[in-house]
Short mmCIF file of C-alpha atoms and ligand atoms in Angstrom, two decimals:
data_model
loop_
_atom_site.label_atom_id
_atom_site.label_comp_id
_atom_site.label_asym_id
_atom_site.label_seq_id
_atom_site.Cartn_x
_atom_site.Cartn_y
_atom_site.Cartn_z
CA UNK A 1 12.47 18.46 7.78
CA UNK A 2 12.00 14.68 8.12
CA UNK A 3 15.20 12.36 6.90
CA UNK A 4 12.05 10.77 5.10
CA UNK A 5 11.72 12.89 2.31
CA UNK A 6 14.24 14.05 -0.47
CA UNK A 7 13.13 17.33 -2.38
CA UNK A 8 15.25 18.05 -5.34
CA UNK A 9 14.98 20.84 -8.26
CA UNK A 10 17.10 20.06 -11.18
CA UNK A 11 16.24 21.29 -14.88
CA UNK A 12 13.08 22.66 -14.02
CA UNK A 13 11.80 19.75 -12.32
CA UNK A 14 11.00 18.92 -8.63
CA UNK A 15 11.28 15.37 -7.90
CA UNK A 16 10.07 14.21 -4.45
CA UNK A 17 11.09 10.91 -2.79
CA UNK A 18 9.93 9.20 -0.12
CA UNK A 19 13.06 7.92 1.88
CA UNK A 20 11.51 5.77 4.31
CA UNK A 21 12.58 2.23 2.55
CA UNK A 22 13.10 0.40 6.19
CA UNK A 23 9.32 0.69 6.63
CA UNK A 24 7.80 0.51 3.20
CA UNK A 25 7.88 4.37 2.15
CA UNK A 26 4.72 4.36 5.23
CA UNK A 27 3.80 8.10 5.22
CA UNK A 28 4.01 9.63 8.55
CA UNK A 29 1.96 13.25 9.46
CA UNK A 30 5.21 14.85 8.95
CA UNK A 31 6.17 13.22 5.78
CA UNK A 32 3.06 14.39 4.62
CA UNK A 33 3.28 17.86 5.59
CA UNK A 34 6.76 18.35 3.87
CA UNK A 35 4.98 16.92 0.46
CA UNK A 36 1.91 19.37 0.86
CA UNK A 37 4.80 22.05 1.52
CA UNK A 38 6.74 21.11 -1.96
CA UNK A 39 3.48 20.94 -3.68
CA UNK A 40 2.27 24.45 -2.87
CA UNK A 41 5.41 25.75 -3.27
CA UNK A 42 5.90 23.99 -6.88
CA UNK A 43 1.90 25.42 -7.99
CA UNK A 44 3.02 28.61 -6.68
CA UNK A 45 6.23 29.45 -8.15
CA UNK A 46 8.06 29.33 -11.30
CA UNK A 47 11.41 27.42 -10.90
CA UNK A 48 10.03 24.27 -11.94
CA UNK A 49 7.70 23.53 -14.78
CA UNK A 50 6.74 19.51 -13.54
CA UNK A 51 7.02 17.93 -10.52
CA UNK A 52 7.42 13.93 -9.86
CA UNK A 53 7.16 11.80 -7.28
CA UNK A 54 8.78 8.24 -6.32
CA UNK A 55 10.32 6.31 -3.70
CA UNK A 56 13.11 4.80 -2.92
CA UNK A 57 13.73 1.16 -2.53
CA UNK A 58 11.15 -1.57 -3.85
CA UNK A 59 8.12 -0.12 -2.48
CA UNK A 60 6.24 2.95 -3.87
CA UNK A 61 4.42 3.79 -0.62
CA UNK A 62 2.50 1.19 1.47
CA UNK A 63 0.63 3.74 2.17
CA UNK A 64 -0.61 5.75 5.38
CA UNK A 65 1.78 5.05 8.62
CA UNK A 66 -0.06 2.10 10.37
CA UNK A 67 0.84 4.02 13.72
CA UNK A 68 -0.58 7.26 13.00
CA UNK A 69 -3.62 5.84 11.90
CA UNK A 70 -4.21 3.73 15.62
CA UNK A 71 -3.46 7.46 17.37
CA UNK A 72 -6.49 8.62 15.09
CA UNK A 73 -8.09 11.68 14.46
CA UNK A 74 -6.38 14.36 14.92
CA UNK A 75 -7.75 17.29 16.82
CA UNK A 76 -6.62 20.01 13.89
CA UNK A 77 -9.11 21.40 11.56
CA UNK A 78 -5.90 20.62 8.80
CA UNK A 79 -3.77 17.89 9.37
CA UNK A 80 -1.19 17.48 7.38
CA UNK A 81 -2.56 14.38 5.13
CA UNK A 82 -5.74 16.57 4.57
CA UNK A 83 -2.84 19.79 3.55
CA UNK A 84 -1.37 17.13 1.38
CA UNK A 85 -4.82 16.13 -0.38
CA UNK A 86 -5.82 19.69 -1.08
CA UNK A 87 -2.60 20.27 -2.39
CA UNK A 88 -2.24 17.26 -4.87
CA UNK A 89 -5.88 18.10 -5.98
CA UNK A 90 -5.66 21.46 -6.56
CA UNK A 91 -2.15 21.90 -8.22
CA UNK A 92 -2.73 24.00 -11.30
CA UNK A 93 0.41 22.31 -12.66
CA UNK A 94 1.42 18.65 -14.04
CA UNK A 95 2.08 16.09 -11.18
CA UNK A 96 3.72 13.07 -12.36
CA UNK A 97 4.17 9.57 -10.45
CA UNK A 98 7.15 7.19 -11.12
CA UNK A 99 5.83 3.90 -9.12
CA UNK A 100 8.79 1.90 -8.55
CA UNK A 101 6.78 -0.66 -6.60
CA UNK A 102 3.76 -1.40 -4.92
CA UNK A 103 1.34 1.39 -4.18
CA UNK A 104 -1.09 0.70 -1.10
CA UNK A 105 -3.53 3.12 -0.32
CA UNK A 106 -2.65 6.63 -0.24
CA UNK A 107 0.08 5.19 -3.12
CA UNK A 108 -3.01 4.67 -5.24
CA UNK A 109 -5.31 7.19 -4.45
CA UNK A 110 -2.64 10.30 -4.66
CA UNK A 111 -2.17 8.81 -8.50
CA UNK A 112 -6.04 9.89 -9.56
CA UNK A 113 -4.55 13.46 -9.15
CA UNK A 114 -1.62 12.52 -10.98
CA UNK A 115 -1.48 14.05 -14.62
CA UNK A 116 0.65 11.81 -15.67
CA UNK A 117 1.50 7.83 -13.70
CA UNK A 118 4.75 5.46 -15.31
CA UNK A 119 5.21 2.27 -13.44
CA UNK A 120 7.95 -0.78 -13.19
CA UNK A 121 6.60 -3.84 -13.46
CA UNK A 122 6.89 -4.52 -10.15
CA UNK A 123 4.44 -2.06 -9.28
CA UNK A 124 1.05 -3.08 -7.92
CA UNK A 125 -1.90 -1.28 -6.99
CA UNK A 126 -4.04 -1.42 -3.88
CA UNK A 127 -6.48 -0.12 -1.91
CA UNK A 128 -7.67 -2.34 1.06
CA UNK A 129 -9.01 0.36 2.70
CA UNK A 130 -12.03 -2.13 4.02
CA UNK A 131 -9.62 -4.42 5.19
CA UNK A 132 -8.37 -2.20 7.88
CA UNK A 133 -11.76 -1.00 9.02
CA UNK A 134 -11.49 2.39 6.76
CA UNK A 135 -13.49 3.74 3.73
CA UNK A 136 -11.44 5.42 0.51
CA UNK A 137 -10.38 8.64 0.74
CA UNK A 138 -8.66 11.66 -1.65
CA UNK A 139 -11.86 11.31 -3.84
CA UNK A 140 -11.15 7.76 -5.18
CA UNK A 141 -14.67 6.85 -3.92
CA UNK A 142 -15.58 8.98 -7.00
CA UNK A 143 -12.55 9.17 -9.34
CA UNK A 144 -11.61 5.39 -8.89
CA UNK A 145 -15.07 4.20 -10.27
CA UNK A 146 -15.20 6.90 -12.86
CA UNK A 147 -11.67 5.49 -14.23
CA UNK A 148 -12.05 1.99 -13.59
CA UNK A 149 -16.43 0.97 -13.58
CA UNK A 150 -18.26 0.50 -10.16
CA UNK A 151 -17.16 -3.55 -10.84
CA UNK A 152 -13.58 -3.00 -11.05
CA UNK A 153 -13.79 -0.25 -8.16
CA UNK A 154 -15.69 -2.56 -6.00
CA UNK A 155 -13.64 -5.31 -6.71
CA UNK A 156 -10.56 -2.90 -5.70
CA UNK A 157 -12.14 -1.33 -2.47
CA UNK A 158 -14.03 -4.41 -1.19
CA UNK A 159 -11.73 -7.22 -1.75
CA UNK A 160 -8.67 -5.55 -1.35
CA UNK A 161 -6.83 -7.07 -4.43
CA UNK A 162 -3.58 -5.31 -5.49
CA UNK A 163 -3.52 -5.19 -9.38
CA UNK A 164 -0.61 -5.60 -11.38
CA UNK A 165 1.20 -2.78 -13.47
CA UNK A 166 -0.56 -4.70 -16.66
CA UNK A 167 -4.09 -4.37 -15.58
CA UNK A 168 -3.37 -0.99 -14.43
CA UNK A 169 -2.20 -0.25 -17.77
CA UNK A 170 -5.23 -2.26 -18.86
CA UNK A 171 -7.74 -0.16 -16.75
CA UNK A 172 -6.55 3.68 -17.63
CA UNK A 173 -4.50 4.00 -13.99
CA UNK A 174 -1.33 4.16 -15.50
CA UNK A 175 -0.32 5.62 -18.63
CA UNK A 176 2.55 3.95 -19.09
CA UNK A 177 4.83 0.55 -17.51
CA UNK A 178 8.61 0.06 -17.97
CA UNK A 179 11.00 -2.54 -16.38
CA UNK A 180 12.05 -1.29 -13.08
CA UNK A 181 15.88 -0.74 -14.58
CA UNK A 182 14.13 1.70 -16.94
CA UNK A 183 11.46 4.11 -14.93
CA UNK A 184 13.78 6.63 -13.63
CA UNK A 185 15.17 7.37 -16.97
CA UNK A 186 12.21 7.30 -18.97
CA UNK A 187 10.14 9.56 -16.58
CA UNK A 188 13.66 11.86 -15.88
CA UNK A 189 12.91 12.17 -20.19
CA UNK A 190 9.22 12.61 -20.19
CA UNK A 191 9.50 15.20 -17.05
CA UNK A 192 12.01 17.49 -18.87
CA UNK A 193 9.84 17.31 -22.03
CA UNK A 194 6.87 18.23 -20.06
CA UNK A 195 8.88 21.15 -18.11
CA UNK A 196 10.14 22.14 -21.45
CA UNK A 197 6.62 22.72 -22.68
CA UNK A 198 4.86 26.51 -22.88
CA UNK A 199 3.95 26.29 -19.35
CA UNK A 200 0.78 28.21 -20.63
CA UNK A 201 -0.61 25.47 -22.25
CA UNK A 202 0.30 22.59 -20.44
CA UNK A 203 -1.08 24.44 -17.38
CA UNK A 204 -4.34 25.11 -19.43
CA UNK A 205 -4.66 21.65 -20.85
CA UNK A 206 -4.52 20.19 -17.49
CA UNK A 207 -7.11 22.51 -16.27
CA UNK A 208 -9.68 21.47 -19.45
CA UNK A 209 -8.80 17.68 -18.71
CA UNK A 210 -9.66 17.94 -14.80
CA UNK A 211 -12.00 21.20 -13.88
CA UNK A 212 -13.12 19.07 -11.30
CA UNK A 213 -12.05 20.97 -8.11
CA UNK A 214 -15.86 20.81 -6.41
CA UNK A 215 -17.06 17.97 -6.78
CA UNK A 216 -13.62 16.47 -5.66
CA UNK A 217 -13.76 18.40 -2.52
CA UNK A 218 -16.72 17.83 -1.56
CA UNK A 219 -16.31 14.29 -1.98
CA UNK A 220 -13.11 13.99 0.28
CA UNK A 221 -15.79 16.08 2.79
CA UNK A 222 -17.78 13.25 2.76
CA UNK A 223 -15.44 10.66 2.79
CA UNK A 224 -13.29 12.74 5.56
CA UNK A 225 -16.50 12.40 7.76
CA UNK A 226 -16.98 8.75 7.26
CA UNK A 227 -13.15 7.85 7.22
CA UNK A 228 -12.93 9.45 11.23
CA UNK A 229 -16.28 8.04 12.38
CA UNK A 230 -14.36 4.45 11.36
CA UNK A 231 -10.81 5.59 12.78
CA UNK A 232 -12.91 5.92 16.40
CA UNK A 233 -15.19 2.28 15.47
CA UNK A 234 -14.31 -1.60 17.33
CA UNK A 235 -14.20 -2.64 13.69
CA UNK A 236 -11.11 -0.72 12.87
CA UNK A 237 -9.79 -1.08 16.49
CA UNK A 238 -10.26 -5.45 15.49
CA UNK A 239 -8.28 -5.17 12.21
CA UNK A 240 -5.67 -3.42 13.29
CA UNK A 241 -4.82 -6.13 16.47
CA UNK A 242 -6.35 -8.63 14.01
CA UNK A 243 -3.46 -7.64 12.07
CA UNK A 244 -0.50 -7.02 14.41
CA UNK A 245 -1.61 -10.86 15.79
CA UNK A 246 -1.13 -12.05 12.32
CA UNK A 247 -5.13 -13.68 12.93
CA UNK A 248 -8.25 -13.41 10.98
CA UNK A 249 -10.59 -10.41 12.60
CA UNK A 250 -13.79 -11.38 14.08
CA UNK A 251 -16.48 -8.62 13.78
CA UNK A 252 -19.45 -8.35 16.72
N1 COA B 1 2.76 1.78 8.35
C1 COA B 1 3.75 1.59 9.25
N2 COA B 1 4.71 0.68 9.09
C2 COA B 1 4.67 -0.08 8.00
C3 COA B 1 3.68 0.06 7.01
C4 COA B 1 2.68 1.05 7.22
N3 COA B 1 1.70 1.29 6.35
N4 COA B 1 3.91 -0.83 6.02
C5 COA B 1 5.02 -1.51 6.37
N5 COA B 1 5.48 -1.07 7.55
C6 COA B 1 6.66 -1.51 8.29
C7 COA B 1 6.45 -2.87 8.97
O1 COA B 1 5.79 -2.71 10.21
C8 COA B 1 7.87 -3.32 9.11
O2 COA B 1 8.45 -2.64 10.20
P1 COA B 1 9.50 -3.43 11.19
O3 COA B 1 10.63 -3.88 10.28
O4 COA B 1 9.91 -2.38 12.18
O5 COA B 1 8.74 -4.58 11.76
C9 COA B 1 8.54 -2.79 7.84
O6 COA B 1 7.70 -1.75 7.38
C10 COA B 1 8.66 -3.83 6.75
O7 COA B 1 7.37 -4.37 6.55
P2 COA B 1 7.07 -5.95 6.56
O8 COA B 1 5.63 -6.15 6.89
O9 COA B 1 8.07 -6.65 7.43
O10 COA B 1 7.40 -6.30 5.04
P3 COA B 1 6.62 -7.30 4.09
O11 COA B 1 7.38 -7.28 2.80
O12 COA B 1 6.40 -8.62 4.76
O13 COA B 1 5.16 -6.64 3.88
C11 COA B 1 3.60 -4.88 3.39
C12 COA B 1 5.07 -5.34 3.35
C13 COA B 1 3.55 -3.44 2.93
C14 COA B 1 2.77 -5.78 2.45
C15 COA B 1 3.05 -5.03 4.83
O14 COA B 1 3.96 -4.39 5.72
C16 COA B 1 1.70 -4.40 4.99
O15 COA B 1 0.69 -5.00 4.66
N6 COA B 1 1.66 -3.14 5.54
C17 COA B 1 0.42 -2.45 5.77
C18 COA B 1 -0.07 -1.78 4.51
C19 COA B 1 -1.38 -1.06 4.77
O16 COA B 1 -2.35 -1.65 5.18
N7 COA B 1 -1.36 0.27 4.56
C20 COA B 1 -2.48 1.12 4.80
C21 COA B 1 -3.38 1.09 3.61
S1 COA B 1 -4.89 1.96 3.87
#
């Protein structure tokens, strides 16, 4: 276990916390691994009924650990972030985000396998993917446009721009925004409701609203593929010491 993670059952629901405030909730391998661990083990058994996930402090996540993406691919067949993908994707049984700030890459991606997504209003939603040298990945080079339009996707993936909690409201991402002094409660409410529910039915009403396990997989596949090829390229080697040297990158 990582000090970077909090995993709590109370009531029937599983609330997982990213406890990593000093660097921006930045999800390490291991982090990772302990979330894909909670997952399966929520999907699998039958002490809780929802499961939600946060962070502590003012960020959400800002996304995957800038260091463990310059150390690159990894040489196992499953790393941990792909464990955690599968797992978030495949759950039979409701995920639910409370973002209590910005959410930068991973942060928005893992919320288009998120049944149900609250945000504060400080939240913000990114996924500058393109900046760092990288294409999307968890499938939001398919979900993302499917939610959003190809013009608001693009606009996402190719510019960068974070979008507030109101146009994510606007745009279907989030279902719901609060002020940041309300979230916890009002999610705390809405995950006991939802854990409260004939487990039956809320597990078969999620599988009727997303019976999308394929096409989703074969799309992180794709994107996997593409994603590494661009971990080992000059381009994402140039934005990342573009960005430590606080500089504009210059591309051959
Ligand atoms: N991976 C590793 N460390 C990260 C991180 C990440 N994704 N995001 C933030 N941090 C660390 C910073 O390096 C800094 O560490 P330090 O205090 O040891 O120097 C600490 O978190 C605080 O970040 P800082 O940049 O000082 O705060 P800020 O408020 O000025 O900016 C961010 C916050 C998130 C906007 C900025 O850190 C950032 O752009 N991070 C990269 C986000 C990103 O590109 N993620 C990958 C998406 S695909």
């Amino acid at each position: 276990m990582t000090q970077h993670v909090r995993i709590a059952t109370e009531d029937r629901v599983t609330t997982v916390t990213l406890t990593r405030p000093e660097k921006k909730n930045a999800i390490t391998q291991a982090m990772y691994g302990e979330m894909a661990e909670a997952i399966r083990a929520y999907g699998a058994g039958d002490e809780a009924r929802a499961f939600v996930i946060t962070g502590e402090g003012d960020y959400f996540t800002s996304g995957n650990d800038l260091q463990d993406f310059a150390r690159g691919s990894s040489s196992d067949s499953k790393p941990p972030v792909v464990q955690f993908l599968e797992a978030v994707s495949t759950c039979e049984k409701p995920l639910i985000a409370a973002v209590n700030g910005p959410a930068i890459g991973v942060g928005l991606t893992m919320l288009l396998h998120c049944d149900l997504v609250f945000a504060a209003e400080s939240a913000t939603l990114s996924a500058p993917f393109v900046k760092l040298g990288l294409v999307p990945e968890a499938a939001s080079s398919l979900l993302l446009p499917e939610a959003v339009g190809q013009a608001v996707a693009n606009d996402i993936f190719l510019t960068g721009r974070a979008l507030t909690a109101d146009e994510a409201l606007k745009f279907g991402l989030v279902s719901r925004v609060y002020t940041d002094g309300e979230l916890q409660g009002a999610v705390d409410e809405v995950a006991r409701l939802v854990a409260g529910s004939a487990p039956n039915a809320v597990k078969r009403t999620k599988s009727l609203v997303r019976d999308r396990h394929e096409a989703i997989a074969a799309q992180m596949q794709r994107e996997g593929a593409l994603f590494a090829d661009q971990l080992a390229s000059p381009d994402f080697a140039e934005c990342v010491a573009a960005m430590m040297q606080k500089r504009a990158p210059v591309f051959a």
